[in-house]
PDB file of C-alpha atoms in Angstrom:
ATOM      1  CA  UNK A   1     141.695 114.603 192.185  1.00 49.00           C
ATOM      2  CA  UNK A   2     143.655 116.957 190.003  1.00 52.00           C
ATOM      3  CA  UNK A   3     142.671 120.558 190.114  1.00 67.00           C
ATOM      4  CA  UNK A   4     144.200 122.249 187.087  1.00 69.00           C
ATOM      5  CA  UNK A   5     142.354 125.464 187.746  1.00 71.00           C
ATOM      6  CA  UNK A   6     144.205 126.040 190.983  1.00 77.00           C
ATOM      7  CA  UNK A   7     147.549 125.812 189.263  1.00 89.00           C
ATOM      8  CA  UNK A   8     146.267 128.149 186.563  1.00 92.00           C
ATOM      9  CA  UNK A   9     145.313 130.541 189.306  1.00 91.00           C
ATOM     10  CA  UNK A  10     148.751 130.231 190.913  1.00 89.00           C
ATOM     11  CA  UNK A  11     150.448 130.936 187.616  1.00 91.00           C
ATOM     12  CA  UNK A  12     148.248 133.945 187.083  1.00 92.00           C
ATOM     13  CA  UNK A  13     148.924 135.285 190.585  1.00 90.00           C
ATOM     14  CA  UNK A  14     152.676 134.903 190.178  1.00 88.00           C
ATOM     15  CA  UNK A  15     152.748 136.599 186.801  1.00 91.00           C
ATOM     16  CA  UNK A  16     150.370 139.383 187.681  1.00 91.00           C
ATOM     17  CA  UNK A  17     152.134 140.237 190.937  1.00 87.00           C
ATOM     18  CA  UNK A  18     155.405 140.213 189.053  1.00 86.00           C
ATOM     19  CA  UNK A  19     153.969 142.636 186.527  1.00 89.00           C
ATOM     20  CA  UNK A  20     152.620 144.893 189.273  1.00 86.00           C
ATOM     21  CA  UNK A  21     155.984 144.926 191.006  1.00 82.00           C
ATOM     22  CA  UNK A  22     157.618 145.848 187.747  1.00 81.00           C
ATOM     23  CA  UNK A  23     155.113 148.619 187.130  1.00 77.00           C
ATOM     24  CA  UNK A  24     155.772 150.014 190.544  1.00 72.00           C
ATOM     25  CA  UNK A  25     159.520 149.815 190.192  1.00 71.00           C
ATOM     26  CA  UNK A  26     159.643 151.476 186.806  1.00 70.00           C
ATOM     27  CA  UNK A  27     157.333 154.210 187.774  1.00 66.00           C
ATOM     28  CA  UNK A  28     157.470 155.018 191.462  1.00 62.00           C
ATOM     29  CA  UNK A  29     154.938 157.733 191.810  1.00 58.00           C
ATOM     30  CA  UNK A  30     155.261 159.973 194.785  1.00 61.00           C
ATOM     31  CA  UNK A  31     153.068 162.754 193.473  1.00 62.00           C
ATOM     32  CA  UNK A  32     150.800 161.138 190.923  1.00 69.00           C
ATOM     33  CA  UNK A  33     149.378 163.231 188.154  1.00 81.00           C
ATOM     34  CA  UNK A  34     146.109 162.116 186.553  1.00 83.00           C
ATOM     35  CA  UNK A  35     147.954 161.254 183.373  1.00 85.00           C
ATOM     36  CA  UNK A  36     150.393 159.015 185.170  1.00 83.00           C
ATOM     37  CA  UNK A  37     147.654 157.283 187.057  1.00 84.00           C
ATOM     38  CA  UNK A  38     145.793 156.756 183.797  1.00 89.00           C
ATOM     39  CA  UNK A  39     148.862 155.299 182.142  1.00 88.00           C
ATOM     40  CA  UNK A  40     149.384 153.078 185.094  1.00 89.00           C
ATOM     41  CA  UNK A  41     145.761 151.928 184.965  1.00 92.00           C
ATOM     42  CA  UNK A  42     146.194 150.997 181.314  1.00 93.00           C
ATOM     43  CA  UNK A  43     149.345 149.096 182.048  1.00 92.00           C
ATOM     44  CA  UNK A  44     147.789 147.208 184.922  1.00 94.00           C
ATOM     45  CA  UNK A  45     144.811 146.226 182.822  1.00 96.00           C
ATOM     46  CA  UNK A  46     147.019 144.939 180.027  1.00 95.00           C
ATOM     47  CA  UNK A  47     149.142 143.138 182.610  1.00 95.00           C
ATOM     48  CA  UNK A  48     146.079 141.415 183.989  1.00 96.00           C
ATOM     49  CA  UNK A  49     144.876 140.184 180.610  1.00 97.00           C
ATOM     50  CA  UNK A  50     148.358 139.296 179.492  1.00 96.00           C
ATOM     51  CA  UNK A  51     149.108 137.420 182.674  1.00 96.00           C
ATOM     52  CA  UNK A  52     146.023 135.303 182.254  1.00 97.00           C
ATOM     53  CA  UNK A  53     146.644 134.643 178.568  1.00 97.00           C
ATOM     54  CA  UNK A  54     150.231 133.631 179.266  1.00 96.00           C
ATOM     55  CA  UNK A  55     149.137 131.430 182.121  1.00 96.00           C
ATOM     56  CA  UNK A  56     146.734 129.583 179.847  1.00 96.00           C
ATOM     57  CA  UNK A  57     149.407 129.564 177.162  1.00 92.00           C
ATOM     58  CA  UNK A  58     148.412 128.198 173.778  1.00 92.00           C
ATOM     59  CA  UNK A  59     146.069 125.579 175.115  1.00 95.00           C
ATOM     60  CA  UNK A  60     143.036 127.583 174.133  1.00 96.00           C
ATOM     61  CA  UNK A  61     141.946 129.329 170.965  1.00 96.00           C
ATOM     62  CA  UNK A  62     141.049 132.477 172.870  1.00 97.00           C
ATOM     63  CA  UNK A  63     144.399 132.646 174.648  1.00 97.00           C
ATOM     64  CA  UNK A  64     146.268 132.084 171.391  1.00 96.00           C
ATOM     65  CA  UNK A  65     144.275 134.912 169.835  1.00 96.00           C
ATOM     66  CA  UNK A  66     145.163 137.251 172.699  1.00 95.00           C
ATOM     67  CA  UNK A  67     148.810 136.246 172.672  1.00 95.00           C
ATOM     68  CA  UNK A  68     149.195 136.912 168.968  1.00 93.00           C
ATOM     69  CA  UNK A  69     147.398 140.217 169.437  1.00 91.00           C
ATOM     70  CA  UNK A  70     149.863 141.214 172.134  1.00 90.00           C
ATOM     71  CA  UNK A  71     152.802 140.257 169.984  1.00 89.00           C
ATOM     72  CA  UNK A  72     151.609 142.180 166.964  1.00 86.00           C
ATOM     73  CA  UNK A  73     150.864 145.172 169.148  1.00 80.00           C
ATOM     74  CA  UNK A  74     154.380 145.109 170.447  1.00 75.00           C
ATOM     75  CA  UNK A  75     155.980 145.011 167.026  1.00 74.00           C
ATOM     76  CA  UNK A  76     153.694 147.638 165.563  1.00 68.00           C
ATOM     77  CA  UNK A  77     154.234 150.098 168.319  1.00 60.00           C
ATOM     78  CA  UNK A  78     154.976 153.085 166.083  1.00 52.00           C
ATOM     79  CA  UNK A  79     151.659 154.873 166.238  1.00 51.00           C
ATOM     80  CA  UNK A  80     149.107 154.871 169.004  1.00 52.00           C
ATOM     81  CA  UNK A  81     146.106 152.966 167.788  1.00 51.00           C
ATOM     82  CA  UNK A  82     144.163 152.707 170.971  1.00 51.00           C
ATOM     83  CA  UNK A  83     140.451 152.292 170.642  1.00 48.00           C
ATOM     84  CA  UNK A  84     138.684 154.199 173.348  1.00 45.00           C
ATOM     85  CA  UNK A  85     136.425 151.351 174.395  1.00 42.00           C
ATOM     86  CA  UNK A  86     136.872 150.683 178.040  1.00 42.00           C
ATOM     87  CA  UNK A  87     134.741 147.617 178.387  1.00 43.00           C
ATOM     88  CA  UNK A  88     136.469 145.388 175.906  1.00 46.00           C
ATOM     89  CA  UNK A  89     139.456 145.701 173.691  1.00 45.00           C
ATOM     90  CA  UNK A  90     138.764 143.286 170.878  1.00 50.00           C
ATOM     91  CA  UNK A  91     139.900 144.156 167.441  1.00 53.00           C
ATOM     92  CA  UNK A  92     138.183 142.482 164.547  1.00 50.00           C
ATOM     93  CA  UNK A  93     139.844 141.147 161.433  1.00 50.00           C
ATOM     94  CA  UNK A  94     138.916 142.778 158.118  1.00 49.00           C
ATOM     95  CA  UNK A  95     135.280 142.113 157.137  1.00 48.00           C
ATOM     96  CA  UNK A  96     136.135 139.979 154.115  1.00 45.00           C
ATOM     97  CA  UNK A  97     137.940 137.526 156.327  1.00 44.00           C
ATOM     98  CA  UNK A  98     134.975 137.216 158.650  1.00 42.00           C
ATOM     99  CA  UNK A  99     132.542 136.513 155.838  1.00 42.00           C
ATOM    100  CA  UNK A 100     134.595 133.738 154.321  1.00 40.00           C
ATOM    101  CA  UNK A 101     135.158 132.038 157.631  1.00 42.00           C
ATOM    102  CA  UNK A 102     131.527 132.062 158.692  1.00 43.00           C
ATOM    103  CA  UNK A 103     130.371 130.744 155.329  1.00 44.00           C
ATOM    104  CA  UNK A 104     132.762 127.866 155.538  1.00 43.00           C
ATOM    105  CA  UNK A 105     131.521 126.959 158.968  1.00 45.00           C
ATOM    106  CA  UNK A 106     127.892 127.303 158.070  1.00 47.00           C
ATOM    107  CA  UNK A 107     125.852 124.795 159.979  1.00 47.00           C
ATOM    108  CA  UNK A 108     122.256 123.875 159.421  1.00 47.00           C
ATOM    109  CA  UNK A 109     121.432 126.000 162.433  1.00 53.00           C
ATOM    110  CA  UNK A 110     121.427 129.367 160.729  1.00 60.00           C
ATOM    111  CA  UNK A 111     119.516 130.922 163.611  1.00 73.00           C
ATOM    112  CA  UNK A 112     122.156 129.934 166.109  1.00 78.00           C
ATOM    113  CA  UNK A 113     124.821 131.548 163.969  1.00 79.00           C
ATOM    114  CA  UNK A 114     123.039 134.853 164.223  1.00 81.00           C
ATOM    115  CA  UNK A 115     122.563 134.553 167.936  1.00 85.00           C
ATOM    116  CA  UNK A 116     126.224 133.937 168.489  1.00 92.00           C
ATOM    117  CA  UNK A 117     127.356 137.017 166.597  1.00 93.00           C
ATOM    118  CA  UNK A 118     127.568 139.141 169.705  1.00 94.00           C
ATOM    119  CA  UNK A 119     129.400 136.413 171.588  1.00 96.00           C
ATOM    120  CA  UNK A 120     131.950 136.134 168.811  1.00 96.00           C
ATOM    121  CA  UNK A 121     132.885 139.745 169.335  1.00 95.00           C
ATOM    122  CA  UNK A 122     133.416 139.293 173.039  1.00 97.00           C
ATOM    123  CA  UNK A 123     135.522 136.160 173.070  1.00 97.00           C
ATOM    124  CA  UNK A 124     139.027 136.673 171.661  1.00 96.00           C
ATOM    125  CA  UNK A 125     139.350 134.829 168.376  1.00 95.00           C
ATOM    126  CA  UNK A 126     135.631 134.183 168.371  1.00 95.00           C
ATOM    127  CA  UNK A 127     135.095 135.352 164.814  1.00 94.00           C
ATOM    128  CA  UNK A 128     136.857 132.327 163.369  1.00 92.00           C
ATOM    129  CA  UNK A 129     135.460 129.623 165.636  1.00 94.00           C
ATOM    130  CA  UNK A 130     132.765 127.180 164.779  1.00 92.00           C
ATOM    131  CA  UNK A 131     129.797 127.133 167.116  1.00 92.00           C
ATOM    132  CA  UNK A 132     130.979 124.190 169.182  1.00 92.00           C
ATOM    133  CA  UNK A 133     134.375 125.676 169.788  1.00 94.00           C
ATOM    134  CA  UNK A 134     132.853 129.054 170.492  1.00 96.00           C
ATOM    135  CA  UNK A 135     130.653 127.691 173.257  1.00 95.00           C
ATOM    136  CA  UNK A 136     133.474 125.658 174.710  1.00 95.00           C
ATOM    137  CA  UNK A 137     135.963 128.517 174.583  1.00 97.00           C
ATOM    138  CA  UNK A 138     133.415 130.865 176.092  1.00 97.00           C
ATOM    139  CA  UNK A 139     133.021 128.688 179.156  1.00 96.00           C
ATOM    140  CA  UNK A 140     136.764 128.607 179.716  1.00 97.00           C
ATOM    141  CA  UNK A 141     137.118 132.314 179.031  1.00 97.00           C
ATOM    142  CA  UNK A 142     134.471 133.102 181.624  1.00 97.00           C
ATOM    143  CA  UNK A 143     136.211 130.950 184.215  1.00 96.00           C
ATOM    144  CA  UNK A 144     139.479 132.763 183.582  1.00 97.00           C
ATOM    145  CA  UNK A 145     137.861 136.180 183.757  1.00 97.00           C
ATOM    146  CA  UNK A 146     136.292 135.349 187.111  1.00 96.00           C
ATOM    147  CA  UNK A 147     139.694 134.208 188.376  1.00 94.00           C
ATOM    148  CA  UNK A 148     141.213 137.503 187.265  1.00 96.00           C
ATOM    149  CA  UNK A 149     138.507 139.458 189.030  1.00 96.00           C
ATOM    150  CA  UNK A 150     138.768 137.354 192.172  1.00 93.00           C
ATOM    151  CA  UNK A 151     142.518 137.794 192.467  1.00 93.00           C
ATOM    152  CA  UNK A 152     142.497 141.489 191.632  1.00 93.00           C
ATOM    153  CA  UNK A 153     139.794 142.094 194.214  1.00 93.00           C
ATOM    154  CA  UNK A 154     141.858 140.381 196.882  1.00 89.00           C
ATOM    155  CA  UNK A 155     144.843 142.528 196.021  1.00 87.00           C
ATOM    156  CA  UNK A 156     142.785 145.702 196.221  1.00 87.00           C
ATOM    157  CA  UNK A 157     141.295 144.630 199.535  1.00 85.00           C
ATOM    158  CA  UNK A 158     144.750 143.887 200.861  1.00 80.00           C
ATOM    159  CA  UNK A 159     145.915 147.372 200.010  1.00 77.00           C
ATOM    160  CA  UNK A 160     142.885 148.933 201.543  1.00 75.00           C
ATOM    161  CA  UNK A 161     143.465 147.170 204.807  1.00 71.00           C
ATOM    162  CA  UNK A 162     147.086 148.047 205.020  1.00 65.00           C
ATOM    163  CA  UNK A 163     146.577 151.757 204.419  1.00 53.00           C
TER     164      UNK A 163
ATOM    165  CA  UNK B   1     127.578 118.350 150.291  1.00 43.00           C
ATOM    166  CA  UNK B   2     124.877 117.123 152.590  1.00 44.00           C
ATOM    167  CA  UNK B   3     124.144 117.591 156.260  1.00 45.00           C
ATOM    168  CA  UNK B   4     126.081 114.419 156.966  1.00 45.00           C
ATOM    169  CA  UNK B   5     129.321 116.365 156.902  1.00 44.00           C
ATOM    170  CA  UNK B   6     128.028 118.396 159.830  1.00 54.00           C
ATOM    171  CA  UNK B   7     129.020 116.373 162.874  1.00 65.00           C
ATOM    172  CA  UNK B   8     127.616 118.740 165.425  1.00 71.00           C
ATOM    173  CA  UNK B   9     124.432 117.221 166.752  1.00 82.00           C
ATOM    174  CA  UNK B  10     121.593 118.983 168.435  1.00 83.00           C
ATOM    175  CA  UNK B  11     122.390 117.151 171.639  1.00 86.00           C
ATOM    176  CA  UNK B  12     125.972 118.294 171.655  1.00 87.00           C
ATOM    177  CA  UNK B  13     124.998 121.876 171.077  1.00 87.00           C
ATOM    178  CA  UNK B  14     122.375 121.707 173.781  1.00 88.00           C
ATOM    179  CA  UNK B  15     124.869 120.257 176.209  1.00 91.00           C
ATOM    180  CA  UNK B  16     127.315 123.062 175.521  1.00 92.00           C
ATOM    181  CA  UNK B  17     124.642 125.706 175.894  1.00 91.00           C
ATOM    182  CA  UNK B  18     123.420 124.183 179.133  1.00 90.00           C
ATOM    183  CA  UNK B  19     126.933 124.115 180.492  1.00 91.00           C
ATOM    184  CA  UNK B  20     127.245 127.802 179.762  1.00 92.00           C
ATOM    185  CA  UNK B  21     124.030 128.317 181.636  1.00 90.00           C
ATOM    186  CA  UNK B  22     125.474 126.775 184.766  1.00 90.00           C
ATOM    187  CA  UNK B  23     128.234 129.366 184.759  1.00 91.00           C
ATOM    188  CA  UNK B  24     125.869 132.313 184.768  1.00 90.00           C
ATOM    189  CA  UNK B  25     125.015 133.632 188.204  1.00 85.00           C
ATOM    190  CA  UNK B  26     121.655 135.107 187.217  1.00 73.00           C
ATOM    191  CA  UNK B  27     120.190 131.936 185.867  1.00 67.00           C
ATOM    192  CA  UNK B  28     121.160 129.646 188.659  1.00 61.00           C
ATOM    193  CA  UNK B  29     119.483 131.042 191.741  1.00 56.00           C
ATOM    194  CA  UNK B  30     121.565 128.755 193.890  1.00 52.00           C
ATOM    195  CA  UNK B  31     120.441 125.571 192.198  1.00 53.00           C
ATOM    196  CA  UNK B  32     123.798 124.282 191.122  1.00 54.00           C
ATOM    197  CA  UNK B  33     123.715 122.495 187.809  1.00 50.00           C
ATOM    198  CA  UNK B  34     120.060 123.084 187.120  1.00 52.00           C
ATOM    199  CA  UNK B  35     119.069 125.655 184.591  1.00 48.00           C
ATOM    200  CA  UNK B  36     115.331 125.992 184.794  1.00 55.00           C
ATOM    201  CA  UNK B  37     113.681 126.325 181.390  1.00 59.00           C
ATOM    202  CA  UNK B  38     116.086 128.909 180.009  1.00 73.00           C
ATOM    203  CA  UNK B  39     116.099 129.170 176.297  1.00 86.00           C
ATOM    204  CA  UNK B  40     119.207 129.158 174.201  1.00 88.00           C
ATOM    205  CA  UNK B  41     118.599 132.773 173.334  1.00 89.00           C
ATOM    206  CA  UNK B  42     118.371 133.770 176.970  1.00 89.00           C
ATOM    207  CA  UNK B  43     121.520 131.888 177.874  1.00 92.00           C
ATOM    208  CA  UNK B  44     123.466 133.437 175.031  1.00 93.00           C
ATOM    209  CA  UNK B  45     122.276 136.904 175.920  1.00 92.00           C
ATOM    210  CA  UNK B  46     123.070 136.402 179.579  1.00 92.00           C
ATOM    211  CA  UNK B  47     126.479 135.051 178.659  1.00 95.00           C
ATOM    212  CA  UNK B  48     127.265 138.156 176.658  1.00 95.00           C
ATOM    213  CA  UNK B  49     126.215 140.526 179.385  1.00 94.00           C
ATOM    214  CA  UNK B  50     128.091 138.482 181.968  1.00 96.00           C
ATOM    215  CA  UNK B  51     131.286 138.643 179.935  1.00 97.00           C
ATOM    216  CA  UNK B  52     130.869 142.382 179.526  1.00 97.00           C
ATOM    217  CA  UNK B  53     130.398 142.741 183.268  1.00 96.00           C
ATOM    218  CA  UNK B  54     133.494 140.734 184.021  1.00 97.00           C
ATOM    219  CA  UNK B  55     135.582 142.697 181.536  1.00 97.00           C
ATOM    220  CA  UNK B  56     134.343 145.907 183.074  1.00 97.00           C
ATOM    221  CA  UNK B  57     135.246 144.654 186.524  1.00 97.00           C
ATOM    222  CA  UNK B  58     138.788 143.948 185.382  1.00 97.00           C
ATOM    223  CA  UNK B  59     138.774 147.486 184.102  1.00 97.00           C
ATOM    224  CA  UNK B  60     137.490 149.019 187.327  1.00 97.00           C
ATOM    225  CA  UNK B  61     139.820 146.964 189.477  1.00 96.00           C
ATOM    226  CA  UNK B  62     142.752 148.017 187.311  1.00 95.00           C
ATOM    227  CA  UNK B  63     141.790 151.590 187.938  1.00 93.00           C
ATOM    228  CA  UNK B  64     141.572 151.075 191.678  1.00 92.00           C
ATOM    229  CA  UNK B  65     144.903 149.314 191.691  1.00 90.00           C
ATOM    230  CA  UNK B  66     146.499 152.180 189.808  1.00 88.00           C
ATOM    231  CA  UNK B  67     145.398 154.490 192.586  1.00 84.00           C
ATOM    232  CA  UNK B  68     146.438 152.148 195.389  1.00 80.00           C
ATOM    233  CA  UNK B  69     149.864 151.518 194.029  1.00 72.00           C
ATOM    234  CA  UNK B  70     151.386 154.909 194.600  1.00 63.00           C
ATOM    235  CA  UNK B  71     153.906 154.556 197.346  1.00 48.00           C
ATOM    236  CA  UNK B  72     153.405 150.912 198.118  1.00 54.00           C
ATOM    237  CA  UNK B  73     156.435 148.753 198.198  1.00 57.00           C
ATOM    238  CA  UNK B  74     155.155 145.592 196.655  1.00 61.00           C
ATOM    239  CA  UNK B  75     158.305 143.567 196.729  1.00 59.00           C
ATOM    240  CA  UNK B  76     158.401 143.242 200.486  1.00 59.00           C
ATOM    241  CA  UNK B  77     154.754 142.203 200.623  1.00 65.00           C
ATOM    242  CA  UNK B  78     155.080 139.752 197.774  1.00 68.00           C
ATOM    243  CA  UNK B  79     155.553 136.660 199.828  1.00 65.00           C
ATOM    244  CA  UNK B  80     152.762 137.638 202.148  1.00 72.00           C
ATOM    245  CA  UNK B  81     150.396 138.248 199.266  1.00 72.00           C
ATOM    246  CA  UNK B  82     151.044 135.007 197.587  1.00 70.00           C
ATOM    247  CA  UNK B  83     150.525 133.099 200.772  1.00 69.00           C
ATOM    248  CA  UNK B  84     147.230 134.802 201.481  1.00 73.00           C
ATOM    249  CA  UNK B  85     145.905 134.612 197.977  1.00 72.00           C
ATOM    250  CA  UNK B  86     146.894 131.057 197.350  1.00 68.00           C
ATOM    251  CA  UNK B  87     145.569 129.835 200.624  1.00 63.00           C
ATOM    252  CA  UNK B  88     141.938 130.340 199.900  1.00 65.00           C
TER     253      UNK B  88
END
């Protein structure tokens, strides 16, 4: 029985550990200042989300949305446009774009559309998905998030035990 | 333009919603695969709060990692890590 999720997990682990190693190498902190630790925290968080998105590649709408977001962020790196939300870092497309898309995908289930508004904001690329895709993508997104958390927890535990 | 162009059936939507329900820890109470009379609204709400929780956990763990990683030499532990992590 094939288990694609275990190879996804392996890919994520390899990438994320690689990113952590890189972070450590570029920035070996012997006397960490709060600013440096904060910068490092930001970088690790991005590395975690990036690693997962790259591991999923373009097989999912949500991963494609994240990947294109990362690429545009990289090319538009002139000013710092960080939103201060710590719980999620979604950026929404301009309002006009959202309206048009939702109208085109209008199903007979108007009530369901309203109920999924919040979900659309949480799942990358959710604004442009039809309801079916949204629900499907959400399930996959949740599985990937739990994998991220699982792996990161193990890494933290490892460090705690070796200190 | 009639409803015939809309290929999403009620059954399909329900199936997708139910599947989401099975992923949510709160709603399952250990009964794998069975979501006891949870409405669509409840499942969607739970899904949203679950996603927020997971995203916050990634956040918190990133913070903890940033504090752990001060003088650690990751490269030498790499192989050990991977073996441990992949083995479970």
